[in-house]
Structure formats: structure tokens, C-alpha cells
GROMACS .gro file of C-alpha atoms in nm:
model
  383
    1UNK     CA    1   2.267   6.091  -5.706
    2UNK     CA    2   1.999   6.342  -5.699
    3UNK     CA    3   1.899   6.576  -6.012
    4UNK     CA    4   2.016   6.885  -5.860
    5UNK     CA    5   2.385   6.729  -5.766
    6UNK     CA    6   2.387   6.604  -6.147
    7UNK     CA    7   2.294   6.934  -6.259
    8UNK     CA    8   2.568   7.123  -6.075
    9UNK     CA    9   2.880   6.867  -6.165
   10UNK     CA   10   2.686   6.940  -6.514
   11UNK     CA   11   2.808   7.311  -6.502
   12UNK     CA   12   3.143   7.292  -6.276
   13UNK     CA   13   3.257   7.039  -6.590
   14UNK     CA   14   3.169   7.318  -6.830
   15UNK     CA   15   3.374   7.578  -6.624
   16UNK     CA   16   3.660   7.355  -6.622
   17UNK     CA   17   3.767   7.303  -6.984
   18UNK     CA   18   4.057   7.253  -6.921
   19UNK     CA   19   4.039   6.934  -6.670
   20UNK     CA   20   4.247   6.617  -6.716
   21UNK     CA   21   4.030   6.403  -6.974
   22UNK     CA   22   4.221   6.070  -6.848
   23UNK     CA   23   4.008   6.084  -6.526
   24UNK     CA   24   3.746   5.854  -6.666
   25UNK     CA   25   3.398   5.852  -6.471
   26UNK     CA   26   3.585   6.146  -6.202
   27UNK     CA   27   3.563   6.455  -6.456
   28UNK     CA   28   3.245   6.462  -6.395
   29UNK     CA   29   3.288   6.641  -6.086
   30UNK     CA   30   3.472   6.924  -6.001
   31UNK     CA   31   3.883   6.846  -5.863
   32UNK     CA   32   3.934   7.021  -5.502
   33UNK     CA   33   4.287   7.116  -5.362
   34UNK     CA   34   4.444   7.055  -5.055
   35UNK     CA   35   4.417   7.383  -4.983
   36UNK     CA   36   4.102   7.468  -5.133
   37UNK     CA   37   4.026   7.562  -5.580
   38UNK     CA   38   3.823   7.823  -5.801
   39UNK     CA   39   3.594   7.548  -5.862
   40UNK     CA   40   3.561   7.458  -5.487
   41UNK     CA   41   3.461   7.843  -5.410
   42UNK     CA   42   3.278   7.861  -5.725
   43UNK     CA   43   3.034   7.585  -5.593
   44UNK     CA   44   3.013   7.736  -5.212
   45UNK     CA   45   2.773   7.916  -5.359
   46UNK     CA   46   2.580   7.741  -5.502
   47UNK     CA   47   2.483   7.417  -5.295
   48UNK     CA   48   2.682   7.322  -5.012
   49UNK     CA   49   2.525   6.948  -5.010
   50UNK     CA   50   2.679   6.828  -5.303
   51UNK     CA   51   2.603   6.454  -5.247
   52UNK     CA   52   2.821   6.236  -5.380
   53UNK     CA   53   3.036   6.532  -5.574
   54UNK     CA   54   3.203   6.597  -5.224
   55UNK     CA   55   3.258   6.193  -5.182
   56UNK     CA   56   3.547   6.196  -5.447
   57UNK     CA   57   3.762   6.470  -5.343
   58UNK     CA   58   4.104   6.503  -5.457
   59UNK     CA   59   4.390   6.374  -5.274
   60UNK     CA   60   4.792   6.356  -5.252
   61UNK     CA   61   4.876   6.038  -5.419
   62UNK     CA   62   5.113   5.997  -5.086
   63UNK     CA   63   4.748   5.931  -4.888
   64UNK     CA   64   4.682   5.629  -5.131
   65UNK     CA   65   4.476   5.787  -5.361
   66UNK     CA   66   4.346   5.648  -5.713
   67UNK     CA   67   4.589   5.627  -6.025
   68UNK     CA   68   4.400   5.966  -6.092
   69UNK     CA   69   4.435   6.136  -5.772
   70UNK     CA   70   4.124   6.024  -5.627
   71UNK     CA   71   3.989   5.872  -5.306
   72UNK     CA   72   3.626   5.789  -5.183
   73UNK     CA   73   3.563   5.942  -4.881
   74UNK     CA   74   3.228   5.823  -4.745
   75UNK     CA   75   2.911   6.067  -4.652
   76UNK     CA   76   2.956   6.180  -4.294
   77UNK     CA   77   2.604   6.333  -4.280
   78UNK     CA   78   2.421   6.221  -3.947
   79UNK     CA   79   2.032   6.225  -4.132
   80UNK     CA   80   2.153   5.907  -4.344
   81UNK     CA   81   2.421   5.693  -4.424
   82UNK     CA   82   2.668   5.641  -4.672
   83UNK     CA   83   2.497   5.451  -4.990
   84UNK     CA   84   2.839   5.233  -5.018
   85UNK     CA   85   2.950   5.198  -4.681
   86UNK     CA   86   2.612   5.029  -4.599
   87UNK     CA   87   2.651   4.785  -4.817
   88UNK     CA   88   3.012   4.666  -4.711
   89UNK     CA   89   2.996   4.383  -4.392
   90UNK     CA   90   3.106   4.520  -4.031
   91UNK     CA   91   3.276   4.274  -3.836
   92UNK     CA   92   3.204   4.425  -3.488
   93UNK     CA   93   2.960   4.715  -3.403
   94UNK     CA   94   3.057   5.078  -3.491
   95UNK     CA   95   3.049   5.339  -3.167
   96UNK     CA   96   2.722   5.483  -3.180
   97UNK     CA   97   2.546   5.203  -3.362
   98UNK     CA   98   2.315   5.030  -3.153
   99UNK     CA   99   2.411   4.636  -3.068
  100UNK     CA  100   2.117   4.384  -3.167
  101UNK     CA  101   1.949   4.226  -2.931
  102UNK     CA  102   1.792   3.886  -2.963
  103UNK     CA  103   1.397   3.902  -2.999
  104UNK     CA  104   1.226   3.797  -2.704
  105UNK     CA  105   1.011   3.468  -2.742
  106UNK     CA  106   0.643   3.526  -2.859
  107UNK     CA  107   0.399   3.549  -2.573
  108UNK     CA  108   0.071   3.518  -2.610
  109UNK     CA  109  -0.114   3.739  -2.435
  110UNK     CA  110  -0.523   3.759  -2.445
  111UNK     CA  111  -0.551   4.034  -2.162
  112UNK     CA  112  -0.500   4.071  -1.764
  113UNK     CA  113  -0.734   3.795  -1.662
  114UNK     CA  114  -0.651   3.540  -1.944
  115UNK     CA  115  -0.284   3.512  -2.030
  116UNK     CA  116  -0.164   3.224  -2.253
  117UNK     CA  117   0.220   3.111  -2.118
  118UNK     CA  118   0.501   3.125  -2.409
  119UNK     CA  119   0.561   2.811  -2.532
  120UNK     CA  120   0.947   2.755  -2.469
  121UNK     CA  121   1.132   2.532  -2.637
  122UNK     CA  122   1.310   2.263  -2.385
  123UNK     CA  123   1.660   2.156  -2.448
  124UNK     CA  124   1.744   1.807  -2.529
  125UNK     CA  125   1.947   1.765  -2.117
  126UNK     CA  126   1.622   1.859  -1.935
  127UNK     CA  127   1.384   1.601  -2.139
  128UNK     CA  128   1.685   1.342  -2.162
  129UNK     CA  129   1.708   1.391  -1.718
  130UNK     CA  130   1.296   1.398  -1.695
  131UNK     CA  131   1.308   1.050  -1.866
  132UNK     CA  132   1.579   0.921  -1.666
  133UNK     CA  133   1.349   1.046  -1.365
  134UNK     CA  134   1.083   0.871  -1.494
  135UNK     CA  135   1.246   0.599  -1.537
  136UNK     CA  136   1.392   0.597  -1.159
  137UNK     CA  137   1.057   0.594  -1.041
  138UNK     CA  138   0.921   0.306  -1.195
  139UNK     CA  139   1.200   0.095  -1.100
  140UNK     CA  140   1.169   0.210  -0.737
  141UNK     CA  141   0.815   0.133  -0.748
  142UNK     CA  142   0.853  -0.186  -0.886
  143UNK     CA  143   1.153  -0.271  -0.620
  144UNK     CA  144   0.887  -0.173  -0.359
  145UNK     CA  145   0.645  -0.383  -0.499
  146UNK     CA  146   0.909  -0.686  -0.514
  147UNK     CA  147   1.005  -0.665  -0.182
  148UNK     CA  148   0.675  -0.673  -0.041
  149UNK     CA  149   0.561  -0.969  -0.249
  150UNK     CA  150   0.882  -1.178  -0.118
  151UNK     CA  151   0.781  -1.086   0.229
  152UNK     CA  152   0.414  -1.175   0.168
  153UNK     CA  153   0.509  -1.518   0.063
  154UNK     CA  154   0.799  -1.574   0.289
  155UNK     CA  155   0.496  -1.488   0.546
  156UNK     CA  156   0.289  -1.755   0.387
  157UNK     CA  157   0.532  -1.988   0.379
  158UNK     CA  158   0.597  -2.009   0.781
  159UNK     CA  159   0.258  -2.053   0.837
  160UNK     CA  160   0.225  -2.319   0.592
  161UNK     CA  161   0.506  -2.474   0.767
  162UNK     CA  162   0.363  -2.420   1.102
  163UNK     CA  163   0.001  -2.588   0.963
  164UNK     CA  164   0.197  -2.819   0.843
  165UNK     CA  165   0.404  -2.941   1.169
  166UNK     CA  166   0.088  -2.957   1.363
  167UNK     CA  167  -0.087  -3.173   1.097
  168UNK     CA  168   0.187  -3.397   1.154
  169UNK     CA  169   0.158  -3.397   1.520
  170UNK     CA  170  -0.208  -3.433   1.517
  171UNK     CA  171  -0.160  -3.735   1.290
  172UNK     CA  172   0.110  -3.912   1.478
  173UNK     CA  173  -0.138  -3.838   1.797
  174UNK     CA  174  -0.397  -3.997   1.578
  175UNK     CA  175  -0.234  -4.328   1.498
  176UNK     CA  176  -0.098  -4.418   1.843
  177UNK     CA  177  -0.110  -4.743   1.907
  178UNK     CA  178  -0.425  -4.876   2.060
  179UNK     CA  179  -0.270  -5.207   2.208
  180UNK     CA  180  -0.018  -5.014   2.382
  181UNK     CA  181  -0.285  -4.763   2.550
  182UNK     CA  182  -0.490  -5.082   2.665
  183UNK     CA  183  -0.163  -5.203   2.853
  184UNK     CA  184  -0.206  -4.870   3.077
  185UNK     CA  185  -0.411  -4.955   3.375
  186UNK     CA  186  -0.539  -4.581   3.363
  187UNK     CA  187  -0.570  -4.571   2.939
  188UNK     CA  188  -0.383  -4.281   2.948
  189UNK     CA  189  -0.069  -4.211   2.736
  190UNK     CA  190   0.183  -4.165   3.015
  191UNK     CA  191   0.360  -3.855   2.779
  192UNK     CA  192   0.012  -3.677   2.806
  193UNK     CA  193  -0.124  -3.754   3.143
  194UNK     CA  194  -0.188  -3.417   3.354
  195UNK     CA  195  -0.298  -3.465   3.764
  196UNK     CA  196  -0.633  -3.383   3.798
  197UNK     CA  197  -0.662  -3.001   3.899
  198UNK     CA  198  -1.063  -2.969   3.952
  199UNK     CA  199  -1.354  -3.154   4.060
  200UNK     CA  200  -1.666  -3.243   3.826
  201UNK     CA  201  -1.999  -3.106   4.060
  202UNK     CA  202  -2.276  -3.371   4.081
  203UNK     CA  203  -2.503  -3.213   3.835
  204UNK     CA  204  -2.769  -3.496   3.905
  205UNK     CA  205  -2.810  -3.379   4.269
  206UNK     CA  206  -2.937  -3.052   4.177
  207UNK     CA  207  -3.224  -3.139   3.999
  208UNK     CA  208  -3.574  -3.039   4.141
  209UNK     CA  209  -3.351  -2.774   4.375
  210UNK     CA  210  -3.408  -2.402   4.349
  211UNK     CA  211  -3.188  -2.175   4.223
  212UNK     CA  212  -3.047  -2.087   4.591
  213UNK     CA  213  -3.069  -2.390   4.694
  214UNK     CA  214  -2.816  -2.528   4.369
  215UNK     CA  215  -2.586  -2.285   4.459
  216UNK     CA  216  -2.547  -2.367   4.837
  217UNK     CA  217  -2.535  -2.749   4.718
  218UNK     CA  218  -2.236  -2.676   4.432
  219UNK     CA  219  -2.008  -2.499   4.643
  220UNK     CA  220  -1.615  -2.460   4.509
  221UNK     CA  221  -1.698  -2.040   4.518
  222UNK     CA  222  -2.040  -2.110   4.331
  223UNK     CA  223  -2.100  -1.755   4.224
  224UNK     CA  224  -2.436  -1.673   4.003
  225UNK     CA  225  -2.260  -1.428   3.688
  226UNK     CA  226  -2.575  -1.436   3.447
  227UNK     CA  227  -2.918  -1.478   3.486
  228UNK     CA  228  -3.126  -1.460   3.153
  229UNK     CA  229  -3.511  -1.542   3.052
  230UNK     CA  230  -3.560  -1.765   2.771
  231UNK     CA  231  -3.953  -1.737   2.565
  232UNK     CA  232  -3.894  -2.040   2.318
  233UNK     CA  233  -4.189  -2.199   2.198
  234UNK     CA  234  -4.224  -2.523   2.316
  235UNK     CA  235  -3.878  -2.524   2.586
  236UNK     CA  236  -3.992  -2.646   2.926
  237UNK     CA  237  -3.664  -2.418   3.027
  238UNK     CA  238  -3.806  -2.057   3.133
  239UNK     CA  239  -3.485  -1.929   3.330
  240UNK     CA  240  -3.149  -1.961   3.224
  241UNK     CA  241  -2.850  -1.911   3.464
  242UNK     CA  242  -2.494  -1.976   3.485
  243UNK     CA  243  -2.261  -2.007   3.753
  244UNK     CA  244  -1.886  -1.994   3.831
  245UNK     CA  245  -1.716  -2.225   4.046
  246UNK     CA  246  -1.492  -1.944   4.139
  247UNK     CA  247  -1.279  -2.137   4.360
  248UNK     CA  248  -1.132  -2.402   4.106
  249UNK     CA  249  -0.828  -2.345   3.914
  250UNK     CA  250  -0.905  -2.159   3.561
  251UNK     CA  251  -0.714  -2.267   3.281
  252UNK     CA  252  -0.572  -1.955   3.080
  253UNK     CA  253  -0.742  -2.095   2.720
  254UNK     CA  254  -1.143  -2.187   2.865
  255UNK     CA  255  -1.168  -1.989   3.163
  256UNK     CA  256  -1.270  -2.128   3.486
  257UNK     CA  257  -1.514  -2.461   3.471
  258UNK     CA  258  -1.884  -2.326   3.529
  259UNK     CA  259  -2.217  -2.466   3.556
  260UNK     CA  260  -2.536  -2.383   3.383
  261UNK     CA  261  -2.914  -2.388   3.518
  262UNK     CA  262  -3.187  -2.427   3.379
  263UNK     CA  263  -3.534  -2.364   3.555
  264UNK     CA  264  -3.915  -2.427   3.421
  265UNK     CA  265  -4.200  -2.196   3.537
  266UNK     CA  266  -4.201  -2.298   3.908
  267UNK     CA  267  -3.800  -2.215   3.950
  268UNK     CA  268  -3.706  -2.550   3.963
  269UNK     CA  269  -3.420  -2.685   3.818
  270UNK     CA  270  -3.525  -2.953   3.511
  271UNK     CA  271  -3.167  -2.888   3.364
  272UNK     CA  272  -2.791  -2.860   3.436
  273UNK     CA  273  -2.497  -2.831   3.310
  274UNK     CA  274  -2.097  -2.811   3.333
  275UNK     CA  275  -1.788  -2.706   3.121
  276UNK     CA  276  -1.452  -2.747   3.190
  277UNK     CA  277  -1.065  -2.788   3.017
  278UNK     CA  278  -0.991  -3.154   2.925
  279UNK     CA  279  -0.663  -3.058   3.096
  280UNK     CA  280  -0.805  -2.981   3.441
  281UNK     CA  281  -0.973  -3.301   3.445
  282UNK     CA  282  -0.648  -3.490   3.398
  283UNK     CA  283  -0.631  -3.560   3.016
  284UNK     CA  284  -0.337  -3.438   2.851
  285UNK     CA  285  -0.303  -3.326   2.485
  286UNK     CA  286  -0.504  -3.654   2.340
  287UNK     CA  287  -0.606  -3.621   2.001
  288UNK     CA  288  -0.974  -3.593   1.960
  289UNK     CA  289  -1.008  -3.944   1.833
  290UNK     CA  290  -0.820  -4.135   2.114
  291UNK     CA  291  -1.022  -3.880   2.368
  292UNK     CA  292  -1.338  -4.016   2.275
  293UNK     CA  293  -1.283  -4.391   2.189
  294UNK     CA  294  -0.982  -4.492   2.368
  295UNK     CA  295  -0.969  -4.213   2.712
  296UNK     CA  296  -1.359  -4.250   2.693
  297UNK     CA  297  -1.351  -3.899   2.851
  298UNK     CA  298  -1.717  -3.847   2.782
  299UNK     CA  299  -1.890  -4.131   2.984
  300UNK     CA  300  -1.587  -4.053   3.273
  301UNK     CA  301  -1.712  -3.692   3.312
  302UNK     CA  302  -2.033  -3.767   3.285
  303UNK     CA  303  -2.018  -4.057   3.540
  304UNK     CA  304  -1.805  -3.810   3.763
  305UNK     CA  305  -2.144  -3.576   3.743
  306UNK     CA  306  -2.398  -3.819   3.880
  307UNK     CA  307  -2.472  -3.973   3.562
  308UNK     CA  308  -2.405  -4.362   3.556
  309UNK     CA  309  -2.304  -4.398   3.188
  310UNK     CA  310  -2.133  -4.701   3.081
  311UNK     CA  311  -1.792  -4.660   2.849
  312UNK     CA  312  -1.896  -4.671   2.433
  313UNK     CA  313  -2.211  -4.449   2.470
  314UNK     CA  314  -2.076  -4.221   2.297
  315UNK     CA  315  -1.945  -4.296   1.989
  316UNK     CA  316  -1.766  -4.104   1.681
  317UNK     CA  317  -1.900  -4.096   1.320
  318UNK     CA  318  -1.717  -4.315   1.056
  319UNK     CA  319  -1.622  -4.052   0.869
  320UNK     CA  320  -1.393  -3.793   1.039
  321UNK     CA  321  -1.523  -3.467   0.809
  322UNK     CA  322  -1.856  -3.449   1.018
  323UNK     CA  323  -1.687  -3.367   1.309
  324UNK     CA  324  -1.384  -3.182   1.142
  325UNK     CA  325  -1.387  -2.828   1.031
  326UNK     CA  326  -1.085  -2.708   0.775
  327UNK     CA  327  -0.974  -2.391   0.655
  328UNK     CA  328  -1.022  -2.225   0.313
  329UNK     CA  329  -0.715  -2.399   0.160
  330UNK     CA  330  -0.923  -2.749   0.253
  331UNK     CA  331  -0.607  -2.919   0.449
  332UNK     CA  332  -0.553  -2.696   0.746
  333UNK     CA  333  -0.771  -2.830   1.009
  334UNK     CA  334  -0.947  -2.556   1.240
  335UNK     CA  335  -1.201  -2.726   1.464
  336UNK     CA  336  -1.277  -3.075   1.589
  337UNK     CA  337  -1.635  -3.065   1.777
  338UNK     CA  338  -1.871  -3.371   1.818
  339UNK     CA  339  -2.215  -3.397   1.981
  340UNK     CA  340  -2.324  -3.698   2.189
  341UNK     CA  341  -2.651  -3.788   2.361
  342UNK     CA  342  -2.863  -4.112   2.550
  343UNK     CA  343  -3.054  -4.215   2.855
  344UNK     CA  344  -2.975  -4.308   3.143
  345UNK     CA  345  -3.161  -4.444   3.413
  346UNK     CA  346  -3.075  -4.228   3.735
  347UNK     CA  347  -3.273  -4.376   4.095
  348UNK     CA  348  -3.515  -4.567   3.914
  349UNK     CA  349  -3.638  -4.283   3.649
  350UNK     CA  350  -3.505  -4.178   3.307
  351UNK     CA  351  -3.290  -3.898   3.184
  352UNK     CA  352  -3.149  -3.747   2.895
  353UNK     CA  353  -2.788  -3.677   2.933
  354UNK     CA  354  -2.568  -3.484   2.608
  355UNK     CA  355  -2.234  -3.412   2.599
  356UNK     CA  356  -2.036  -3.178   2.326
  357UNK     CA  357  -1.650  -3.189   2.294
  358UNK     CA  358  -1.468  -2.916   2.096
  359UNK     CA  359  -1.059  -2.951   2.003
  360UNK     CA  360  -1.020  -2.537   1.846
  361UNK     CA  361  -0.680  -2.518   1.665
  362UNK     CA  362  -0.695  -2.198   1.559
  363UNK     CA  363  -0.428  -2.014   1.841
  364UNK     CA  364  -0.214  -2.360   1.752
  365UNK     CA  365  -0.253  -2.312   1.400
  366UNK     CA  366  -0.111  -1.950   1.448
  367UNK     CA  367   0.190  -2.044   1.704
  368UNK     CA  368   0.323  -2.413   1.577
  369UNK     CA  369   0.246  -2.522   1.902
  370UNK     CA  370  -0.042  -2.821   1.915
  371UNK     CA  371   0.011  -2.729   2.321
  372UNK     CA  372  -0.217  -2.416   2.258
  373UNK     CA  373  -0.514  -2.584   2.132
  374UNK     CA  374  -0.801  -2.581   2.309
  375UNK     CA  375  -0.995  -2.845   2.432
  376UNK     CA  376  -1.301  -2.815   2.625
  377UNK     CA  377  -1.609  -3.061   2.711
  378UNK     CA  378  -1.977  -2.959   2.791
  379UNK     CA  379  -2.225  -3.231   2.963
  380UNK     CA  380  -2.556  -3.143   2.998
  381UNK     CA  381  -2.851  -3.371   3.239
  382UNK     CA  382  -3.243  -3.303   3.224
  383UNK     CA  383  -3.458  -3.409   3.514
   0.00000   0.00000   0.00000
């Protein structure tokens, strides 16, 4: 209540002696009609803003008014509210009060070019569904991983059982029985025996012939395919050349048999050469110990060449690793290769003769089958 509202329900209470006493804390301000009192157009007057003098108007007891005639009637003024009513709770907005609105979430903002993001608050559903996420991955991952170690060793374990079937088969070849290939008139095992498909060229023929001349003298489609110089220090060879004998059958593993040249300064031949499958020669799938102590199919090639070598010239070492090559696991065997050499005595003069035969597994390793191994033998004269 301001001073000048005090002040003038100070002076209506002194023009109103006569005023009900029993009103308690209401005499203090002046009692207005229904229809309007001296005291009401005694204060029009004066201050038409009466504060709260105006609040506690008089009114008919039938309109629920106080024991003394009284009712509060709030401030209607629009510049500021009612001192009571503002302090009572409002269930639901009032027309023409404005409806709160939730403040925004603080943004951080440092300018145009440098703009920090809001930190938002997640929920509890969006982490819970990232971690399950998370969580989905990793197991896929590690599925994926699974799988393709069970197919990695499902992998090894087919070719270990492939190794494994021809090491067995190369070790049953291994221990045939020698008495029972000595029965054979030929000292073949009849399961293995192949007909012979090519011819072995006399290699001891050619020697002291030209180039030309060799050629005309091989026959079987002798065709020249490489012709290379050779500058070792100390090699009576100067001329290397090798020919195919384009007219015997090739075998799809070696290739077609050829023979090889070799010519000193004056272009004669001091050197030659052949190669061919152990299959086109007639020898079946012999092991690579029976082929060279029981089938003897060095001295027979090399006899078949020209050279007169008798049967146990060449001979395998006692222990099988120096001719055996094995894989990284050391029980796979990958190669089988030997080299031989002697003299022989050919028309009354002396010659060196050498022979190499190589048993590759590797394509048999790979298919199971001991059928795709190749075997191939290299015999080699000098003049």
C-alpha cells in the first residue's frame, strides 16, 4: 500500500464517524454501495487509483461476501498485477498470459567460422542399441574369421591326405619284391609296363659331324629350335644347340624327346645329348629305386644311344636323402633326381658318358595321383 492510498483511507475514516466499528482491519477504508455512497463521490475527487482501498469493496452478503459485508476483488489494472493473486498457484495458463516454453539447449557458439556443436544428452535406448550394434559386429567378424579358419584347415587337411596316399604308393612301389621282378624275362613289373612309343637316336654316331651334318644323320623331324654361344673358361664346348625330334610322340608332362649339341671351335660336335619320358621308352610308373637298380633304365638308354654300357654302372647312394628332395614340413617328398657318370670304351677309344634321372612329384603331390609325376632321363656322350 502506497503512502498516498494510506493517507486518503486516513481521511475517508475521519469523514465517516459513524462506520460500523465491528469491521476489524476493513474500517480502514471507506464502505461503497451497490449503487454508489457520499464517501465513494467524496473520493472521485480526490484520487481515482486508490490501490488496494478499491480491492475491498462492499458487497451483498447474497454474492458471498465476508461476515462484514466484504469481498476481495483483485486489481484489474493492466501496468501490474494483483499483489495476492500472484502469489496463489494457477493450474493451467490464464488467456493472455504467455505459455512457457522449454529453454533451448546451450550452444556454444565462437563465431561463423568456428562453431562448437551443443552437447546433447543421449537417451539410455540409443546407447543401449549402439552397444548391441557393436556387439553384432564383433560376433560377425569373428564368425567370418571362424569360417575361414575351418576352411583353411579342411584345405590342409586334403592335401595332407593326398601327400599322404602317394607316400604310401611310392612306398609300396618301393618295396616290391625283387625276386619276383627277376622272374620277368623283361624285369619289368607287368602292372607298369608301357610299349615303347619312341626311338633313342645313336648319339655316338654324331660325334666329329657338323652341325648339318647331325641333323641330316638324326632324322625323326630333327628340327634345330636354339642355337646359343657358350664363353666358359676352360669348356672345350663353344656352341651350344638343341634339337627337336619333331616327329616322335611328345608326352604331355616333358615335351617331346630332344637332343642337344655341343660343338668346339672348329664346329664339330665333341658332345651330345638326349632327353626323353621314362614312359615313351617303355617303363611304366617304377619307383625311382627299382628304375635304377632293378629296370637298369640308365645303362638300357644309354646302350640304346651307341654307348656299350654294361648293367650296375650306375649305381644309387646308400642313403636315399642325397637323391631325395622334401618339402618344408620334412615328410612330403618333392623331387627324386640322381646323377651318374663312367667310361666307356666306344671303337677302340675312350669316352665319358653321364646320365641324370629326375622323378618331380610336385603336379602328383597337388592331384593324389602318383600317375602325374614326372619322370624324365638325360644321357649325355663326349667324343
Amino acid at each position: 500500500m502506497s503512502k498516498h492510498s494510506f493517507n486518503v483511507a486516513r481521511g475517508a475514516r475521519k469523514e465517516q464517524p459513524d462506520q460500523d466499528t465491528s469491521l476489524g482491519l476493513t474500517e480502514a477504508f471507506a464502505p461503497i454501495g451497490a449503487g454508489g455512497s457520499s464517501a465513494d463521490n467524496g473520493t472521485a475527487d480526490g484520487d481515482t487509483n486508490l490501490g488496494l482501498t478499491e480491492a475491498f469493496a462492499p458487497v451483498p452478503a447474497s454474492h458471498g461476501a465476508h461476515a462484514g459485508g466484504f469481498k476481495y476483488q483483485g486489481d484489474t489494472s493492466e501496468d501490474y498485477a494483483d499483489p495476492v493473486e500472484s502469489l496463489e498457484p494457477r493450474d493451467e495458463p490464464v488467456f493472455g498470459d504467455e505459455v512457457p516454453v522449454p529453454a533451448p539447449d546451450p550452444v556454444h557458439v565462437r563465431g561463423k567460422h568456428g562453431r562448437v556443436a551443443a552437447v546433447v544428452e543421449e537417451h539410455p535406448h540409443l546407447k543401449k542399441s549402439r552397444r548391441v550394434r557393436k556387439v553384432l559386429v564383433v560376433i560377425v567378424v569373428l564368425l567370418i574369421a571362424l569360417i575361414c579358419a575351418l576352411g583353411y584347415y579342411a584345405w590342409q587337411l586334403a592335401n595332407e591326405s593326398s601327400r599322404a596316399m602317394v607316400q604310401q604308393t611310392q612306398a609300396q612301389q618301393q618295396s616290391t619284391d625283387v625276386g619276383n621282378l627277376s622272374q620277368d624275362n623283361s624285369g619289368k613289373d607287368a602292372a607298369s609296363a608301357t610299349a615303347k612309343k619312341t626311338e633313342v637316336p645313336n648319339l655316338a654316331s654324331v660325334l666329329g659331324m657338323t652341325q648339318d651334318q647331325a641333323v641330316e644323320q638324326l632324322k625323326h623331324g630333327a628340327t634345330v629350335t636354339s642355337s646359343k654361344d657358350v664363353n666358359e673358361e676352360g669348356n672345350a664346348v663353344k656352341k651350344s644347340v638343341t634339337i627337336a625330334l619333331t616327329t616322335e610322340p611328345a608326352d604331355t608332362r616333358s615335351g617331346t624327346p630332344s637332343v642337344y649339341l655341343g660343338l668346339n671351335e672348329g664346329g664339330k660336335i665333341i658332345q651330345a645329348g638326349y632327353s626323353a619320358a621314362t614312359a615313351s621308352l617303355g617303363y611304366g610308373s617304377l619307383s625311382f629305386a627299382d628304375a635304377v637298380k632293378n629296370e637298369h633304365v640308365v645303362e638300357k638308354t644309354l646302350r640304346d644311344a651307341g654307348v656299350p654300357v654294361v648293367d650296375g654302372a650306375a649305381t644309387l647312394p646308400t642313403d636315399k636323402t642325397a637323391y631325395s628332395t622334401y618339402a618344408t614340413d620334412g615328410t612330403t617328398l618333392v623331387k627324386e633326381n640322381c646323377s651318374f657318370s663312367g667310361q666307356v670304351d666306344i671303337n677302340g677309344a675312350s669316352h665319358d658318358w653321364s646320365s641324370v634321372l629326375l622323378y618331380d612329384y610336385s603336379t602328383a603331390n597337388a592331384s593324389g595321383n602318383l600317375a602325374d609325376t614326372i619322370r624324365i632321363i638325360y644321357i649325355y656322350v663326349n667324343a
